[in-house]
Short mmCIF file of C-alpha atoms and ligand atoms in Angstrom, two decimals:
data_model
loop_
_atom_site.label_atom_id
_atom_site.label_comp_id
_atom_site.label_asym_id
_atom_site.label_seq_id
_atom_site.Cartn_x
_atom_site.Cartn_y
_atom_site.Cartn_z
CA UNK A 269 115.36 82.75 184.01
CA UNK A 270 116.63 79.90 181.88
CA UNK A 271 119.83 79.25 183.85
CA UNK A 272 117.98 78.57 187.10
CA UNK A 273 115.45 76.41 185.27
CA UNK A 274 118.24 74.37 183.78
CA UNK A 275 119.86 73.83 187.19
CA UNK A 276 116.46 73.02 188.69
CA UNK A 277 115.90 70.47 185.91
CA UNK A 278 119.16 68.73 186.84
CA UNK A 279 118.16 68.63 190.52
CA UNK A 280 114.71 67.23 189.73
CA UNK A 281 116.20 64.61 187.44
CA UNK A 282 118.90 63.65 189.95
CA UNK A 283 118.16 64.80 193.52
CA UNK A 284 121.69 63.77 194.58
CA UNK A 285 123.45 65.63 191.77
CA UNK A 286 126.97 67.01 192.22
CA UNK A 287 126.94 70.53 190.83
CA UNK A 288 129.92 72.84 190.34
CA UNK A 289 129.12 76.52 190.71
CA UNK A 290 130.90 79.82 190.04
CA UNK A 291 131.02 83.15 191.80
CA UNK A 292 130.97 86.59 190.17
CA UNK A 293 128.37 89.10 189.09
CA UNK A 294 127.04 86.86 186.33
CA UNK A 295 125.40 84.07 188.39
CA UNK A 296 123.81 86.32 191.05
CA UNK A 297 120.43 86.44 189.26
CA UNK A 298 120.43 82.67 188.87
CA UNK A 299 121.11 82.24 192.60
CA UNK A 300 118.23 84.55 193.52
CA UNK A 301 115.98 82.59 191.18
CA UNK A 302 117.06 79.26 192.72
CA UNK A 303 116.03 80.70 196.10
CA UNK A 304 112.59 81.47 194.65
CA UNK A 305 112.33 77.96 193.21
CA UNK A 306 113.26 76.53 196.62
CA UNK A 307 110.54 78.60 198.30
CA UNK A 308 108.16 77.14 195.72
CA UNK A 309 109.18 73.61 196.78
CA UNK A 310 112.41 72.64 195.00
CA UNK A 311 114.44 70.43 197.35
CA UNK A 312 118.23 70.71 197.42
CA UNK A 313 118.77 68.49 200.48
CA UNK A 314 120.44 65.69 198.51
CA UNK A 315 122.59 67.91 196.29
CA UNK A 316 126.34 68.44 196.69
CA UNK A 317 127.79 71.76 195.56
CA UNK A 318 131.44 72.19 194.61
CA UNK A 319 132.67 75.72 194.22
CA UNK A 320 134.97 76.15 191.28
CA UNK A 321 137.54 78.25 193.07
CA UNK A 322 138.61 80.28 196.10
CA UNK A 323 141.35 82.75 196.95
CA UNK A 324 144.41 81.65 198.91
CA UNK A 325 145.07 83.16 202.30
CA UNK A 326 141.91 85.02 203.34
CA UNK A 327 140.30 84.75 206.76
CA UNK A 328 137.24 82.51 206.74
CA UNK A 329 134.99 85.48 207.49
CA UNK A 330 136.45 87.78 204.82
CA UNK A 331 133.80 89.36 202.55
CA UNK A 332 136.32 88.88 199.73
CA UNK A 333 136.12 85.10 200.05
CA UNK A 334 133.99 83.00 197.76
CA UNK A 335 132.75 81.13 200.84
CA UNK A 336 131.25 84.43 202.02
CA UNK A 337 129.80 85.09 198.55
CA UNK A 338 128.12 81.67 198.39
CA UNK A 339 126.66 81.99 201.89
CA UNK A 340 125.14 85.36 201.01
CA UNK A 341 124.10 84.81 197.41
CA UNK A 342 122.98 81.18 197.46
CA UNK A 343 123.07 79.17 200.67
CA UNK A 344 120.85 81.44 202.72
CA UNK A 345 118.12 80.89 200.10
CA UNK A 346 118.23 77.13 199.54
CA UNK A 347 118.49 73.98 201.67
CA UNK A 348 121.85 72.43 200.76
CA UNK A 349 123.11 70.89 204.03
CA UNK A 350 126.33 72.47 205.28
CA UNK A 351 128.14 69.13 204.97
CA UNK A 352 127.34 69.12 201.24
CA UNK A 353 128.75 72.60 200.54
CA UNK A 354 132.26 72.08 199.25
CA UNK A 355 134.75 74.86 198.79
CA UNK A 356 138.52 75.15 199.00
CA UNK A 357 139.62 76.27 202.46
CA UNK A 358 141.15 79.70 201.95
CA UNK A 359 142.93 79.40 205.29
CA UNK A 360 144.59 76.02 204.52
CA UNK A 361 148.22 75.95 205.68
CA UNK A 362 149.17 73.92 202.60
CA UNK A 363 147.06 75.05 199.60
CA UNK A 364 148.53 72.34 197.32
CA UNK A 365 147.45 69.66 199.80
CA UNK A 366 144.05 71.36 200.02
CA UNK A 367 143.77 70.97 196.23
CA UNK A 368 144.48 67.21 196.53
CA UNK A 369 141.79 66.97 199.22
CA UNK A 370 139.35 68.76 196.90
CA UNK A 371 140.08 66.42 194.01
CA UNK A 372 139.47 63.44 196.27
CA UNK A 373 136.08 64.93 197.28
CA UNK A 374 135.13 65.40 193.62
CA UNK A 375 136.17 61.82 192.92
CA UNK A 376 134.18 60.50 195.89
CA UNK A 377 131.12 62.31 194.54
CA UNK A 378 131.58 60.36 191.30
CA UNK A 379 132.53 63.48 189.36
CA UNK A 380 130.44 66.48 188.44
CA UNK A 381 126.97 66.09 186.92
CA UNK A 382 126.47 69.74 186.03
CA UNK A 383 129.21 72.36 185.87
CA UNK A 384 127.97 75.95 185.74
CA UNK A 385 130.78 78.32 184.79
CA UNK A 386 131.28 81.99 184.05
CA UNK A 387 134.03 83.35 181.87
CA UNK A 388 136.73 85.88 182.62
CA UNK A 389 137.58 88.69 180.20
CA UNK A 390 140.82 86.90 179.42
CA UNK A 391 138.93 83.65 178.79
CA UNK A 392 139.61 82.08 182.16
CA UNK A 393 137.24 79.42 183.40
CA UNK A 394 137.12 79.21 187.19
CA UNK A 395 140.67 80.45 187.84
CA UNK A 396 142.28 78.47 185.01
CA UNK A 397 144.19 81.38 183.52
CA UNK A 398 145.59 81.48 179.96
CA UNK A 399 148.74 79.35 179.82
CA UNK A 400 150.78 77.00 177.63
CA UNK A 401 148.93 74.07 179.14
CA UNK A 402 145.86 73.45 181.26
CA UNK A 403 145.74 71.49 184.50
CA UNK A 404 143.44 68.50 184.79
CA UNK A 405 143.26 68.63 188.58
CA UNK A 406 142.88 71.32 191.19
CA UNK A 407 145.88 73.56 191.60
CA UNK A 408 147.18 76.80 193.00
CA UNK A 409 147.03 79.50 190.35
CA UNK A 410 148.86 82.83 190.25
CA UNK A 411 146.32 85.37 189.02
CA UNK A 412 146.86 87.32 185.81
CA UNK A 413 147.42 91.07 185.98
CA UNK A 414 144.06 91.71 184.26
CA UNK A 415 142.23 89.32 186.58
CA UNK A 416 143.78 91.03 189.59
CA UNK A 417 142.70 94.46 188.33
CA UNK A 418 139.10 93.42 187.69
CA UNK A 419 138.76 91.33 190.85
CA UNK A 420 140.34 93.97 193.09
CA UNK A 421 137.66 96.47 191.99
CA UNK A 422 134.94 93.87 192.62
CA UNK A 423 136.54 93.15 196.01
CA UNK A 424 136.40 96.80 197.03
CA UNK A 425 132.67 96.83 196.28
CA UNK A 426 132.16 93.66 198.32
CA UNK A 427 134.01 95.14 201.30
CA UNK A 428 131.92 98.32 201.11
CA UNK A 429 128.68 96.32 200.91
CA UNK A 430 129.75 94.37 204.01
CA UNK A 431 130.51 97.62 205.84
CA UNK A 432 134.24 96.83 206.00
CA UNK A 433 137.07 99.27 205.25
CA UNK A 434 138.84 99.07 201.87
CA UNK A 435 142.20 97.32 201.61
CA UNK A 436 145.20 98.42 199.55
CA UNK A 437 145.88 96.57 196.33
CA UNK A 438 148.99 95.04 197.93
CA UNK A 439 146.78 93.18 200.45
CA UNK A 440 144.53 91.59 197.81
CA UNK A 441 145.16 87.86 197.26
CA UNK A 442 147.45 87.15 194.32
CA UNK A 443 146.78 83.39 194.22
CA UNK A 444 143.74 81.17 194.13
CA UNK A 445 142.91 77.47 194.33
CA UNK A 446 140.89 76.32 191.37
CA UNK A 447 139.31 73.19 190.00
CA UNK A 448 141.18 72.09 186.91
CA UNK A 449 139.68 71.34 183.51
CA UNK A 450 139.28 67.59 184.25
CA UNK A 451 136.02 67.65 186.22
CA UNK A 452 134.60 70.31 183.90
CA UNK A 453 135.34 68.45 180.66
CA UNK A 454 134.06 65.16 182.10
CA UNK A 455 130.91 66.74 183.59
CA UNK A 456 127.72 65.35 182.07
CA UNK A 457 126.69 68.86 181.22
CA UNK A 458 128.31 72.29 181.20
CA UNK A 459 126.35 75.52 181.39
CA UNK A 460 128.26 78.71 180.53
CA UNK A 461 126.74 82.01 181.68
CA UNK A 462 127.81 85.17 179.86
CA UNK A 463 126.46 88.66 180.48
CA UNK A 464 127.42 92.24 179.63
CA UNK A 465 129.16 93.99 176.76
CA UNK A 466 132.63 93.41 178.29
CA UNK A 467 132.05 89.72 177.55
CA UNK A 468 131.05 90.12 173.88
CA UNK A 469 134.59 89.59 172.56
CA UNK A 470 135.42 86.78 175.04
CA UNK A 471 132.13 85.12 174.06
CA UNK A 472 133.02 85.31 170.36
CA UNK A 473 136.46 83.81 171.01
CA UNK A 474 134.94 81.08 173.17
CA UNK A 475 132.49 80.04 170.46
CA UNK A 476 134.37 80.69 167.24
CA UNK A 477 138.03 81.20 168.11
CA UNK A 478 140.88 78.73 167.80
CA UNK A 479 140.80 76.13 170.54
CA UNK A 480 143.78 77.07 172.65
CA UNK A 481 144.87 76.91 176.27
CA UNK A 482 145.83 80.58 175.76
CA UNK A 483 142.08 81.22 175.87
CA UNK A 484 140.77 78.50 178.19
CA UNK A 485 137.05 79.06 177.45
CA UNK A 486 137.69 78.01 173.83
CA UNK A 487 138.42 74.48 175.07
CA UNK A 488 134.72 74.15 175.94
CA UNK A 489 134.10 73.83 172.18
CA UNK A 490 135.27 70.24 172.72
CA UNK A 491 132.68 69.44 175.39
CA UNK A 492 129.95 67.10 174.17
CA UNK A 493 127.11 68.73 176.10
CA UNK A 494 127.79 72.40 176.64
CA UNK A 495 125.05 75.05 176.73
CA UNK A 496 125.85 78.77 176.55
CA UNK A 497 123.32 81.24 177.95
CA UNK A 498 124.10 84.86 177.14
CA UNK A 499 122.32 88.19 177.39
CA UNK A 500 121.96 90.40 174.31
CA UNK A 501 124.96 92.57 175.09
CA UNK A 502 127.29 89.58 175.44
CA UNK A 503 125.82 87.86 172.40
CA UNK A 504 126.31 90.89 170.11
CA UNK A 505 128.75 89.84 167.43
CA UNK A 506 128.43 86.09 168.00
CA UNK A 507 126.63 83.66 165.75
C1 GLP B 33 136.14 85.36 188.56
C2 GLP B 33 135.90 83.89 188.94
C3 GLP B 33 135.31 83.12 187.80
C4 GLP B 33 134.19 83.93 187.20
C5 GLP B 33 134.80 85.12 186.48
C6 GLP B 33 133.78 86.08 185.89
O1 GLP B 33 137.48 85.70 188.61
N1 GLP B 33 137.05 83.21 189.41
O2 GLP B 33 134.84 81.85 188.29
O3 GLP B 33 133.48 83.16 186.27
O4 GLP B 33 135.74 85.79 187.28
O5 GLP B 33 133.18 86.89 186.86
P1 GLP B 33 131.99 87.87 186.54
O6 GLP B 33 130.78 87.04 186.41
O7 GLP B 33 131.92 88.79 187.73
O8 GLP B 33 132.33 88.59 185.28
#
């Protein structure tokens, strides 16, 4: 799979790379493939991973959390030391302060070498939702209605897979902490992963639409080293 090979290439080139990674259905195959590459000898011991985002207010052990997702989908398969796995603390008493702490950690790492991102149906990148302006730094983001609908359904599946009871919609997190556009736009390289027919129109708008903060993925048109990897269904209709 090309996405995993591209990440592996970054790790081989710079064994202490700082890599930003997404959650979601889209990157799961890449994570499985990175596990296979690790079993074949690829060493992640010097790498630092920054998750792009996390919900506000979940218990640390919640199967809805992105920390849980990363542990299950990626970290059990590769050797990134625990101290080098960065993610917003969903349980933080002061999420805004947690965002400042996160930005300091990104800064201390010297910025992001490779940012791997997915895209939301509304064009969000990480949890940077459509808005009049984009944030440079990490921030607390109220989730869009459409994002809440999609992510609630995904959340129910995750709970079922973990053998936990479903929760009502009213108990699903309405806010998230997300990396801003700063570390993504200044990353040496951005890799955008797009799969499935529901992403065909978002993909077209990302590549060919007006550059607007009302469709955050379009802003990636301005990145100097951005690679888009899409499956056939997502690529239908794009150049
Ligand atoms: C989520 C995440 C994003 C992710 C996007 C797409 O809300 N916050 O980081 O890229 O939605 O997810 P999926 O790959 O499941 O379509």
